[in-house]
mmCIF file of C-alpha atoms in Angstrom:
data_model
loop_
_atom_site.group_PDB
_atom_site.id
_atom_site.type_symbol
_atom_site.label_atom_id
_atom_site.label_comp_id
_atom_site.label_asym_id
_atom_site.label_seq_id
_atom_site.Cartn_x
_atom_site.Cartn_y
_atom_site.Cartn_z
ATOM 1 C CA UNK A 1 -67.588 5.097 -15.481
ATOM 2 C CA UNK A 2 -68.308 1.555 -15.669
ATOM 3 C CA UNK A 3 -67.351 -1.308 -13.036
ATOM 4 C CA UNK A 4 -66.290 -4.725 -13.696
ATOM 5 C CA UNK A 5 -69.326 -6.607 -12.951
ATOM 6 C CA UNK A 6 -68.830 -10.062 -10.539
ATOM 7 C CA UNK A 7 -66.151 -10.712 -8.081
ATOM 8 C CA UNK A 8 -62.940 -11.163 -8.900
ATOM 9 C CA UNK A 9 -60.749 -14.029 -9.955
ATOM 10 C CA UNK A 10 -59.230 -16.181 -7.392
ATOM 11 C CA UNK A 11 -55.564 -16.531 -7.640
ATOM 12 C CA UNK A 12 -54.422 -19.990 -9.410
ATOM 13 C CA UNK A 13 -53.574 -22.862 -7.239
ATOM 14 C CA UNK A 14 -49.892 -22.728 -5.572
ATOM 15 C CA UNK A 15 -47.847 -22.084 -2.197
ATOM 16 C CA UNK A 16 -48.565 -18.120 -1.132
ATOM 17 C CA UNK A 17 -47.615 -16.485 2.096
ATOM 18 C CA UNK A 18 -49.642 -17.999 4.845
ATOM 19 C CA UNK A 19 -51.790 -15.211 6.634
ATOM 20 C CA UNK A 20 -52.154 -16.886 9.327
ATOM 21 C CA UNK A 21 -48.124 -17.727 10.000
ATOM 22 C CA UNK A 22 -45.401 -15.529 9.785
ATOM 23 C CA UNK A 23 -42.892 -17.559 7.388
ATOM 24 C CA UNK A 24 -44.810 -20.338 6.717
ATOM 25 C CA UNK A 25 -45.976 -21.394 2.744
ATOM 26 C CA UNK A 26 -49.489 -22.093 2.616
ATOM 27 C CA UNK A 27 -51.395 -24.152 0.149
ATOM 28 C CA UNK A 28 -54.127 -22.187 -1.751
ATOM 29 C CA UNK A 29 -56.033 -24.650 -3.774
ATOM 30 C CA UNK A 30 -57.940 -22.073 -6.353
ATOM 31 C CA UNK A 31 -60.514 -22.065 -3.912
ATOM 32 C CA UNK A 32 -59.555 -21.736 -0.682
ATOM 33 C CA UNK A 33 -56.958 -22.047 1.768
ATOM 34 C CA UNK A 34 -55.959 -26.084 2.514
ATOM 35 C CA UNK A 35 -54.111 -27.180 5.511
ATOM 36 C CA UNK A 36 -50.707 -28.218 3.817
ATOM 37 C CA UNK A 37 -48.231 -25.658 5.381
ATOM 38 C CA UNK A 38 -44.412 -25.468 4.837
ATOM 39 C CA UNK A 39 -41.738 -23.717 6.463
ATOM 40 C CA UNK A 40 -40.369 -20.942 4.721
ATOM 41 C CA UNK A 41 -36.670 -21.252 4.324
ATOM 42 C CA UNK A 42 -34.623 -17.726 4.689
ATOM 43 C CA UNK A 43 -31.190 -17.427 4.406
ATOM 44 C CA UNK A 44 -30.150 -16.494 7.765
ATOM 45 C CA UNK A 45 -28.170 -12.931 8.881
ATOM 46 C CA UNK A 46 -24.668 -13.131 10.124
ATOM 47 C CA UNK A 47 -23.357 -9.855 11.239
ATOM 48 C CA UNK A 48 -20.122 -9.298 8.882
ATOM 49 C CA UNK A 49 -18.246 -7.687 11.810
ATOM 50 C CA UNK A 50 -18.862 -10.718 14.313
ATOM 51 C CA UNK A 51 -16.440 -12.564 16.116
ATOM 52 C CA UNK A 52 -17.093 -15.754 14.081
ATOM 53 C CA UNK A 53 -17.028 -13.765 10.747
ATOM 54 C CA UNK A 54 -13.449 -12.452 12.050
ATOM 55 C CA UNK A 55 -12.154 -16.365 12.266
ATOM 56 C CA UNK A 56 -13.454 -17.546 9.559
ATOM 57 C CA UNK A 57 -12.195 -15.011 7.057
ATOM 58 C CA UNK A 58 -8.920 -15.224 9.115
ATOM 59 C CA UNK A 59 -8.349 -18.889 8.916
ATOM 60 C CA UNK A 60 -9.447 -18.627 4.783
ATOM 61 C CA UNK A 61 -7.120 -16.066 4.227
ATOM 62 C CA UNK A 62 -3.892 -17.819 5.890
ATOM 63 C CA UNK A 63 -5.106 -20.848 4.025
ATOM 64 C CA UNK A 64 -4.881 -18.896 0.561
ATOM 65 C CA UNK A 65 -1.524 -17.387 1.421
ATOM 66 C CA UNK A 66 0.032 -20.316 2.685
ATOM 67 C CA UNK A 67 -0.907 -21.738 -0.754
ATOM 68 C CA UNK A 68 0.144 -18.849 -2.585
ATOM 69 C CA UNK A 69 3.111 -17.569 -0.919
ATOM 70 C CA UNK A 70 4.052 -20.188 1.596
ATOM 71 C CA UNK A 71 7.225 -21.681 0.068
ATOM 72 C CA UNK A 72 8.207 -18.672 -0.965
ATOM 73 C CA UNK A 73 8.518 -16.794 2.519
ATOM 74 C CA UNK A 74 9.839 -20.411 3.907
ATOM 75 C CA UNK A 75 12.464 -20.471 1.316
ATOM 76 C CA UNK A 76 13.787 -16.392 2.126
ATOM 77 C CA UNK A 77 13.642 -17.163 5.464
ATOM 78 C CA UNK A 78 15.628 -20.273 5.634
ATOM 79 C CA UNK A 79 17.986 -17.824 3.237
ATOM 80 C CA UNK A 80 18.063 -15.489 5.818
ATOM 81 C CA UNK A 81 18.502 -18.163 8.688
ATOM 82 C CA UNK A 82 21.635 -19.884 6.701
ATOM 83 C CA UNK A 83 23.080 -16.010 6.543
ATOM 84 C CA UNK A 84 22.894 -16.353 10.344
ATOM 85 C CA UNK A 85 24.468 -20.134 10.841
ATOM 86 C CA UNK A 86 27.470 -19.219 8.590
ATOM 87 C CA UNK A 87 28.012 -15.668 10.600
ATOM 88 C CA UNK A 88 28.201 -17.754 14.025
ATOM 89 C CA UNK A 89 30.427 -20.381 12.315
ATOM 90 C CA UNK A 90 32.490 -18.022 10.703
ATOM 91 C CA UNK A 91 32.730 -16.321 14.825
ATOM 92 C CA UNK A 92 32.387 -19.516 16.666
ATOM 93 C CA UNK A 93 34.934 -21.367 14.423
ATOM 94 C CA UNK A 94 37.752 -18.804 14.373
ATOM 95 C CA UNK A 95 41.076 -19.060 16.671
ATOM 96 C CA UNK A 96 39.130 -17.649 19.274
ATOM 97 C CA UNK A 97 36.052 -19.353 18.892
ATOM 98 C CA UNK A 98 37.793 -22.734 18.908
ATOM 99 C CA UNK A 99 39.664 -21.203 21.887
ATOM 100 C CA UNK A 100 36.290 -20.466 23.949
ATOM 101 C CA UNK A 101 34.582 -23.908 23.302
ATOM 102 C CA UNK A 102 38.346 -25.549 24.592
ATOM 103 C CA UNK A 103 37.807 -23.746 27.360
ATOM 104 C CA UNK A 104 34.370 -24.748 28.267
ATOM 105 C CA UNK A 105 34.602 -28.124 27.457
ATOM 106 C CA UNK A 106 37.233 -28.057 29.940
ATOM 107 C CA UNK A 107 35.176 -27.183 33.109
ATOM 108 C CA UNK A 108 32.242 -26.558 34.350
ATOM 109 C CA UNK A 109 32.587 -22.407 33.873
ATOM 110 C CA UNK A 110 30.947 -20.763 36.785
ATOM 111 C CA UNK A 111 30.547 -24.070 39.591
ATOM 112 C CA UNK A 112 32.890 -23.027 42.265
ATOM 113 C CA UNK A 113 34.437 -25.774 44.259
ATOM 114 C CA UNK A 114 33.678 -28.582 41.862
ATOM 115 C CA UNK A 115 36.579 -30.610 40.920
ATOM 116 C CA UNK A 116 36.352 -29.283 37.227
ATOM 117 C CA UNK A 117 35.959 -25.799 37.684
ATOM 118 C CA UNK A 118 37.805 -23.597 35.851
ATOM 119 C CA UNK A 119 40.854 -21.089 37.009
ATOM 120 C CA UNK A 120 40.444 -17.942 38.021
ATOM 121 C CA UNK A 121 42.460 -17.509 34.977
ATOM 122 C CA UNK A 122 40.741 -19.247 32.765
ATOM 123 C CA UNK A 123 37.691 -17.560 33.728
ATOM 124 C CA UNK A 124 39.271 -13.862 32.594
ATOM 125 C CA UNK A 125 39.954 -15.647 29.509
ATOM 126 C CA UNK A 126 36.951 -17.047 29.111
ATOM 127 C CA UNK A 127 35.087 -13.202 29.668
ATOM 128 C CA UNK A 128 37.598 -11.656 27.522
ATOM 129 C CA UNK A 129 37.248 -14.159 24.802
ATOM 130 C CA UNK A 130 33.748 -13.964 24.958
ATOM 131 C CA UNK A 131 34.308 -9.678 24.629
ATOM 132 C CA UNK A 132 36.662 -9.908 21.655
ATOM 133 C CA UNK A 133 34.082 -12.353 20.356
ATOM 134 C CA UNK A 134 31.159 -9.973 20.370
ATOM 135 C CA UNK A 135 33.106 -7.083 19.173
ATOM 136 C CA UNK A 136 34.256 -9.094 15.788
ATOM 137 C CA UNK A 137 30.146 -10.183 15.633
ATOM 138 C CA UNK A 138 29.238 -6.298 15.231
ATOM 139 C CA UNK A 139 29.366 -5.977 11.847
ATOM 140 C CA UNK A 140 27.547 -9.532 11.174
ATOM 141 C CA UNK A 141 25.059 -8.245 13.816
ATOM 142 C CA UNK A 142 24.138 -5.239 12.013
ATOM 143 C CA UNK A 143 24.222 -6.501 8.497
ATOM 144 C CA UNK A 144 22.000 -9.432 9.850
ATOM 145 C CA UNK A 145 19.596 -6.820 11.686
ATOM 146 C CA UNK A 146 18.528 -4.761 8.385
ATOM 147 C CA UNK A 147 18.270 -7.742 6.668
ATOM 148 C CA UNK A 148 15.666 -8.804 9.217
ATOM 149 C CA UNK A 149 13.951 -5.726 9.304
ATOM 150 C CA UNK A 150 13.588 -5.622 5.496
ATOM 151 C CA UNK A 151 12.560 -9.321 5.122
ATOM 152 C CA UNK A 152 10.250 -8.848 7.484
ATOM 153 C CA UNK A 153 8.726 -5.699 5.868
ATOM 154 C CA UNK A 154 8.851 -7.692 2.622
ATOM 155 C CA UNK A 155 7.148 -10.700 4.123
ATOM 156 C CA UNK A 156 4.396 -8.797 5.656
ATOM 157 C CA UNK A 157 3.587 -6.854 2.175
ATOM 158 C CA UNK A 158 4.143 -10.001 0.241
ATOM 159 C CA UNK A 159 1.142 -11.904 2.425
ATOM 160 C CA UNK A 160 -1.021 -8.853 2.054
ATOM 161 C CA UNK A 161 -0.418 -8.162 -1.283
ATOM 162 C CA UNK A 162 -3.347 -8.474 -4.153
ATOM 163 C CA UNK A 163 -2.798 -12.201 -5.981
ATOM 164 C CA UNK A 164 -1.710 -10.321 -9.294
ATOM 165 C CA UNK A 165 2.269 -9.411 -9.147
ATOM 166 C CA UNK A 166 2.563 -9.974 -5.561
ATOM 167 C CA UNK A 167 5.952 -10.080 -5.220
ATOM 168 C CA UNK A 168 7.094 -6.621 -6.971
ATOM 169 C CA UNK A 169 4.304 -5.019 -5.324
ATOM 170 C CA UNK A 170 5.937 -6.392 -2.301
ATOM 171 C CA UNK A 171 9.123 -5.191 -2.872
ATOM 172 C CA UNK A 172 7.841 -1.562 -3.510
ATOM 173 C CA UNK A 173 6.187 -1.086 -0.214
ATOM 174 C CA UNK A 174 9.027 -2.537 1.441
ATOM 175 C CA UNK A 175 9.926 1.392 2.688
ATOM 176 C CA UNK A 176 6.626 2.157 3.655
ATOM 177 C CA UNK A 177 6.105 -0.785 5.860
ATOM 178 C CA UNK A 178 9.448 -0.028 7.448
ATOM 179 C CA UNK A 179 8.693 3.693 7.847
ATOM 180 C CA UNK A 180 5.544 2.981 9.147
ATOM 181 C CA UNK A 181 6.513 0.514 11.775
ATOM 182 C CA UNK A 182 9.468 2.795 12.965
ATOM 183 C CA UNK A 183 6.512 5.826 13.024
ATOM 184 C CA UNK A 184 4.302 3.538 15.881
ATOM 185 C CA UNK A 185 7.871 2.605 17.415
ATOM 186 C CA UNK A 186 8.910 6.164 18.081
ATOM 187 C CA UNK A 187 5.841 6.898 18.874
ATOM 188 C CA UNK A 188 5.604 4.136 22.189
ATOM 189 C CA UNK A 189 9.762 5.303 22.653
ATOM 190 C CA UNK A 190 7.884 8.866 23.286
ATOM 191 C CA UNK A 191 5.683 7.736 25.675
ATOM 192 C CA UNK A 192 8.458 6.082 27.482
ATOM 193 C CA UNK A 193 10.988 8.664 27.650
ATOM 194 C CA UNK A 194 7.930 11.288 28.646
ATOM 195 C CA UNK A 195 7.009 8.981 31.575
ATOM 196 C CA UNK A 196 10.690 8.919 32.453
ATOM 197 C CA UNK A 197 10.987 12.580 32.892
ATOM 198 C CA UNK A 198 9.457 13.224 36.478
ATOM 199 C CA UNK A 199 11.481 10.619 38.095
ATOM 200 C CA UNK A 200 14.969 11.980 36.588
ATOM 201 C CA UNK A 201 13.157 16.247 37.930
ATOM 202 C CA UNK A 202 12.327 14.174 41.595
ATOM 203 C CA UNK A 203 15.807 12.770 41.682
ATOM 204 C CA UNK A 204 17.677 16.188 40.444
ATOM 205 C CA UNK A 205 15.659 17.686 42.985
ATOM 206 C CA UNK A 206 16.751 15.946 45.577
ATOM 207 C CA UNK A 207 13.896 13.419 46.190
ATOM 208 C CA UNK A 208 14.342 10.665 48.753
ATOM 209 C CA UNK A 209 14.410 7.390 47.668
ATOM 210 C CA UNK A 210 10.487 6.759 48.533
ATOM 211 C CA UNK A 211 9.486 9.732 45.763
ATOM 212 C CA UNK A 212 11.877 8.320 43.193
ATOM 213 C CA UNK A 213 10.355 4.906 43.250
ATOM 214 C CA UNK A 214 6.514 5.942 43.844
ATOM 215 C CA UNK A 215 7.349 8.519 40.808
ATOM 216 C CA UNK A 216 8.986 5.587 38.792
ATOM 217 C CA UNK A 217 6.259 3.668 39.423
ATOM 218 C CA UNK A 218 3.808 5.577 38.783
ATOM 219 C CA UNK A 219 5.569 6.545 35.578
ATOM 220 C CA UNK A 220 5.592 2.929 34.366
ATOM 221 C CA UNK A 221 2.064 2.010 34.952
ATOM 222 C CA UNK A 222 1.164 5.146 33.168
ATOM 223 C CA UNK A 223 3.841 4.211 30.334
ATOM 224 C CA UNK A 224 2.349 0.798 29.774
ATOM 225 C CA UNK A 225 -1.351 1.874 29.814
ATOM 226 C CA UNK A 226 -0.632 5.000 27.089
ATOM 227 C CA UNK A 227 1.944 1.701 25.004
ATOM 228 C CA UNK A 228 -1.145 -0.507 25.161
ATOM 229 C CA UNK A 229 -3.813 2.126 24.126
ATOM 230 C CA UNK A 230 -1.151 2.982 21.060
ATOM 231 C CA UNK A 231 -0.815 -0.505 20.320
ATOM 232 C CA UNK A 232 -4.545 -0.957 19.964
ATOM 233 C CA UNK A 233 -5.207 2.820 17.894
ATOM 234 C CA UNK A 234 -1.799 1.483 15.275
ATOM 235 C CA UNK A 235 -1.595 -2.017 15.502
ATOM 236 C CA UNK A 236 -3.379 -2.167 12.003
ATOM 237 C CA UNK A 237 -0.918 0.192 10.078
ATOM 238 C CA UNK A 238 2.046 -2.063 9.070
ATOM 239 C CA UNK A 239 -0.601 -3.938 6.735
ATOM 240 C CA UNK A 240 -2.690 -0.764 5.956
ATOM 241 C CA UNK A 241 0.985 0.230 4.599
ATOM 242 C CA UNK A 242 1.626 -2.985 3.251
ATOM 243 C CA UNK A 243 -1.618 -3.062 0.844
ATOM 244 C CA UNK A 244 -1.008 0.581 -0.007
ATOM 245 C CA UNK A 245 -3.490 3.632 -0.824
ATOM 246 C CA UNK A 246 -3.195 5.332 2.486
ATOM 247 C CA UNK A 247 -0.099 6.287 2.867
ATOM 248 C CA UNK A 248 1.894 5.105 6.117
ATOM 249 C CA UNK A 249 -1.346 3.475 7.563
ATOM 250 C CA UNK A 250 -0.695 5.538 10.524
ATOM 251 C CA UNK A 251 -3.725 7.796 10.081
ATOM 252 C CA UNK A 252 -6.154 5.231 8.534
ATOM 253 C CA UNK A 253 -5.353 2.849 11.073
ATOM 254 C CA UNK A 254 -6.340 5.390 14.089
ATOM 255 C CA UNK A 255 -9.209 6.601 12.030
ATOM 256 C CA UNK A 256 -10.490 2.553 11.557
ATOM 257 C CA UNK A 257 -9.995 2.296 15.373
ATOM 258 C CA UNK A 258 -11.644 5.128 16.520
ATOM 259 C CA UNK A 259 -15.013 4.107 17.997
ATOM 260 C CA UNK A 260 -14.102 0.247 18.352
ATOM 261 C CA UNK A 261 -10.946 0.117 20.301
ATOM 262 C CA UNK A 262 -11.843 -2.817 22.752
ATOM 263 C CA UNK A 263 -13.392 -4.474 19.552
ATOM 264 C CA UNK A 264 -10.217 -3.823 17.616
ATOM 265 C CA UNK A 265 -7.888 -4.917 20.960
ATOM 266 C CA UNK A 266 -10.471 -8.337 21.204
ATOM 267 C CA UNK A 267 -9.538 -9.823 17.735
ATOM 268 C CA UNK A 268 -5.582 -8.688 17.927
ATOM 269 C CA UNK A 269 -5.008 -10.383 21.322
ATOM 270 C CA UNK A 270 -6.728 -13.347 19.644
ATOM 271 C CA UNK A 271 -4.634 -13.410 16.247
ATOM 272 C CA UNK A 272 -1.576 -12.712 18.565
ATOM 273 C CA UNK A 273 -2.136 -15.893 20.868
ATOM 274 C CA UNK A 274 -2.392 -17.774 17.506
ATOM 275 C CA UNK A 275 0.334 -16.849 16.099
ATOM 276 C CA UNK A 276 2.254 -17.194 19.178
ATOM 277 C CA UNK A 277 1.363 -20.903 19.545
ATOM 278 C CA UNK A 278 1.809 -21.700 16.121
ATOM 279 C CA UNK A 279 5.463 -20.106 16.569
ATOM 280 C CA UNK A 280 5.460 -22.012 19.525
ATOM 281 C CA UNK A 281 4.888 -25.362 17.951
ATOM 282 C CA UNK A 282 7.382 -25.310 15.425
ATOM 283 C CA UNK A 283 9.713 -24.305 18.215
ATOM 284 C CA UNK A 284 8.842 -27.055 20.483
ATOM 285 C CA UNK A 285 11.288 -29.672 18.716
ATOM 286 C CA UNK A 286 13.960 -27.424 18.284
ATOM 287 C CA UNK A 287 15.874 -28.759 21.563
ATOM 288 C CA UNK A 288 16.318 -32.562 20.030
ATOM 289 C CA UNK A 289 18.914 -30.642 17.875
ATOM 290 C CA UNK A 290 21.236 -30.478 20.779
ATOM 291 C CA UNK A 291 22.114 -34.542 20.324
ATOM 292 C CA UNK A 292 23.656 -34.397 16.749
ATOM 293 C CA UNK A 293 26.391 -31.568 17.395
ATOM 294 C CA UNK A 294 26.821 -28.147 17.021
ATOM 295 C CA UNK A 295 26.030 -27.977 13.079
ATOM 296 C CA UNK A 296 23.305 -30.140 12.915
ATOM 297 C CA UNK A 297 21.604 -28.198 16.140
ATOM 298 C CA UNK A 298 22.283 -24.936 14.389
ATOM 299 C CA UNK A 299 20.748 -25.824 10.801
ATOM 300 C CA UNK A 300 17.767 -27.691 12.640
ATOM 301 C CA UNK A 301 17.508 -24.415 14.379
ATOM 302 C CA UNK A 302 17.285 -22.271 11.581
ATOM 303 C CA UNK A 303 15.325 -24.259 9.578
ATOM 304 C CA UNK A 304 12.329 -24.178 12.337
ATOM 305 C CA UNK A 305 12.893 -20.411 13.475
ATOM 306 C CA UNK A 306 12.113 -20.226 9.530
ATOM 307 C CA UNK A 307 8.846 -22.048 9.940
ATOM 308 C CA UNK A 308 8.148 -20.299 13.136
ATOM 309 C CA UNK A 309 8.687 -17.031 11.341
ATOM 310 C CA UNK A 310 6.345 -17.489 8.311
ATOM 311 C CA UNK A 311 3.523 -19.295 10.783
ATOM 312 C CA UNK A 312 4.028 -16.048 12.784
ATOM 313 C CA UNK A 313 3.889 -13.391 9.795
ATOM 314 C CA UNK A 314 0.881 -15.013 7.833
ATOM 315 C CA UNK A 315 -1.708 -15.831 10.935
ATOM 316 C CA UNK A 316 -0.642 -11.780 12.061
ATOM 317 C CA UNK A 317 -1.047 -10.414 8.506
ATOM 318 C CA UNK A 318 -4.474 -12.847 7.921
ATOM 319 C CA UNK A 319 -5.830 -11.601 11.424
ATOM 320 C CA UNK A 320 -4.757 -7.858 10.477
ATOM 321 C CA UNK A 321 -5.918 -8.024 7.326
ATOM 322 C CA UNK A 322 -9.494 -9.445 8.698
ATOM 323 C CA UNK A 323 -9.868 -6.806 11.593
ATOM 324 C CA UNK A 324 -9.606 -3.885 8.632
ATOM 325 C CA UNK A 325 -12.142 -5.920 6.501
ATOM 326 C CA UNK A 326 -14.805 -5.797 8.939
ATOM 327 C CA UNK A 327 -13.996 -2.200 10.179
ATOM 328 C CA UNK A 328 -14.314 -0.680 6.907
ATOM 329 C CA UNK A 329 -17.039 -3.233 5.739
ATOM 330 C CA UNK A 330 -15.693 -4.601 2.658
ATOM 331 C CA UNK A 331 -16.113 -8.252 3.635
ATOM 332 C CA UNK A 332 -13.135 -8.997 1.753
ATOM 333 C CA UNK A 333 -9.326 -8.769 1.738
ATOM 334 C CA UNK A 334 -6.624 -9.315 -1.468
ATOM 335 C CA UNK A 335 -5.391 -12.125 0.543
ATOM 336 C CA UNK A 336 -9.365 -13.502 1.024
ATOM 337 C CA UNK A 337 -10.303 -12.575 -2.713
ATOM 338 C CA UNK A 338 -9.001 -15.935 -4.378
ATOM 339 C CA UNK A 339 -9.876 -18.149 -1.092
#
């Protein structure tokens, strides 16, 4: 066997790892090492299931589906709102209605002594106008309640939809949302009516009033810790449902939440706060409707409760949407995909 005979070559001249520095170039001149040195730039490591990950894919994902499906929601809401403002014209502004607002404008309903008080008899009329008023609002009332439950499914599958056909595939989860949402609801009613049982057994059995209210109390602080434990295991599934492949969401949401509750509990109080103050924003001028008259308050009224709605629905779906993004580790959502 025969060995190369001299040393061999030296590397051409150019920037190599410095072996002195850890990520640091180094010159090498074809000879030798010089004493030009540059700092090696590396990209740096952000943990995908950080707190500042969370925000930022939040806020890029309510920016995409405000642009996508902003209008939209604004325009069924305001749909939905105008529903409501011609059911309380349609009550307000019937005989009785017109009767009721007579009556009010009359007197001050309620100040006793004060020289513009009403009667005692115009006060029973007043109540029973008011009772005859409600029971002719049933049917609006109910009619107007599914409608809100199902534009709300619909809103919350239509902002976490996938960018291609979002609106049918909106409208086709529309029952699993809802299902899924009344699933987690019965689920807290449970809880309540369990912790409600030992104080109706104390007071059957005779209980003084001391064991009722330590057992009521009791039952109640229990109640709200098992509702807030719930709320952080299944606050995930109305999207999970909403984006579709796992059913109700109920089981993939308390599988996603299993080992990171107080993480998972963390980012929802956050996305709820947000939500709540954007809500609360659009809200905030909704009083100055009160100087232009009972139609102009009422349209200005629905008009920003359907702002306050959407704002609501998109930051809670974005937020949602984020938290099960970083659980699972797919560092991206359908609403985040075309961000």
């Amino acid at each position: 066997m025969s060995w190369p005979s001299g040393p061999p070559p030296m590397p051409p001249p150019g920037w190599y790892d410095d072996p002195e520095q850890q990520w640091t170039w180094r010159w090498w001149d074809g000879t030798r090492w010089s004493h030009h040195r540059a700092p090696m730039w590396v990209a740096p490591h952000r943990d995908p299931r950080s707190f500042s990950t969370f925000f930022e894919n939040s806020v890029a994902a309510v920016k995409a589906a405000v642009r996508r499906v902003g209008v939209l929601l604004v325009v069924v809401w305001l749909a939905l709102g105008a529903l409501a403002w011609l059911a309380m014209v349609a009550v307000f502004g019937s005989d009785r209605g017109r009767e009721l607002r007579d009556l009010l404008r009359s007197g001050s309903f309620g100040t006793d002594g004060a020289a513009d008080a009403l009667t005692d008899d115009e006060v029973d009329r007043v109540w029973e106008l008011i009772r005859q008023l409600v029971v002719e609002a049933i049917p609006w009332l109910i009619a107007l309640g599914v409608l809100l439950v199902v534009v709300a499914a619909w809103s919350v599958a239509l902002v976490a939809s996938a960018p291609d056909h979002a609106v049918g595939h909106a409208f086709r989860r529309v029952p699993t949302v809802v299902a899924s949402g009344l699933v987690v609801f019965s689920l807290v009613v449970v809880v309540w009516v369990t912790a409600a049982l030992p104080v109706a057994i104390v007071a059957l059995a005779g209980g003084g009033s001391v064991a009722i209210v330590s057992t009521a109390v009791f039952g109640v602080l229990l109640a709200s810790v098992l509702s807030f434990w719930l709320w952080g295991r299944l606050a995930l599934a109305s999207v999970i449902a909403a984006t579709g492949g796992h059913g109700l969401g109920v089981r993939r949401s308390w599988e996603l939440t299993r080992s990171g509750f107080w993480y998972v509990v963390g980012r929802l109080i956050v996305t709820g706060l947000i939500a709540g103050v954007t809500s609360g924003l659009a809200n905030s001028v909704n009083g100055f409707g009160q100087f232009f008259g009972l139609v102009v308050y009422l349209a200005l009224a629905c008009f920003l409760q359907a702002i306050a709605a959407v704002a609501a629905t998109i930051v809670t779906v974005c937020g949602h949407l984020a938290i099960v993004d970083q659980l699972e580790g797919a560092g991206s959502s359908p609403v985040t995909a075309d961000a």
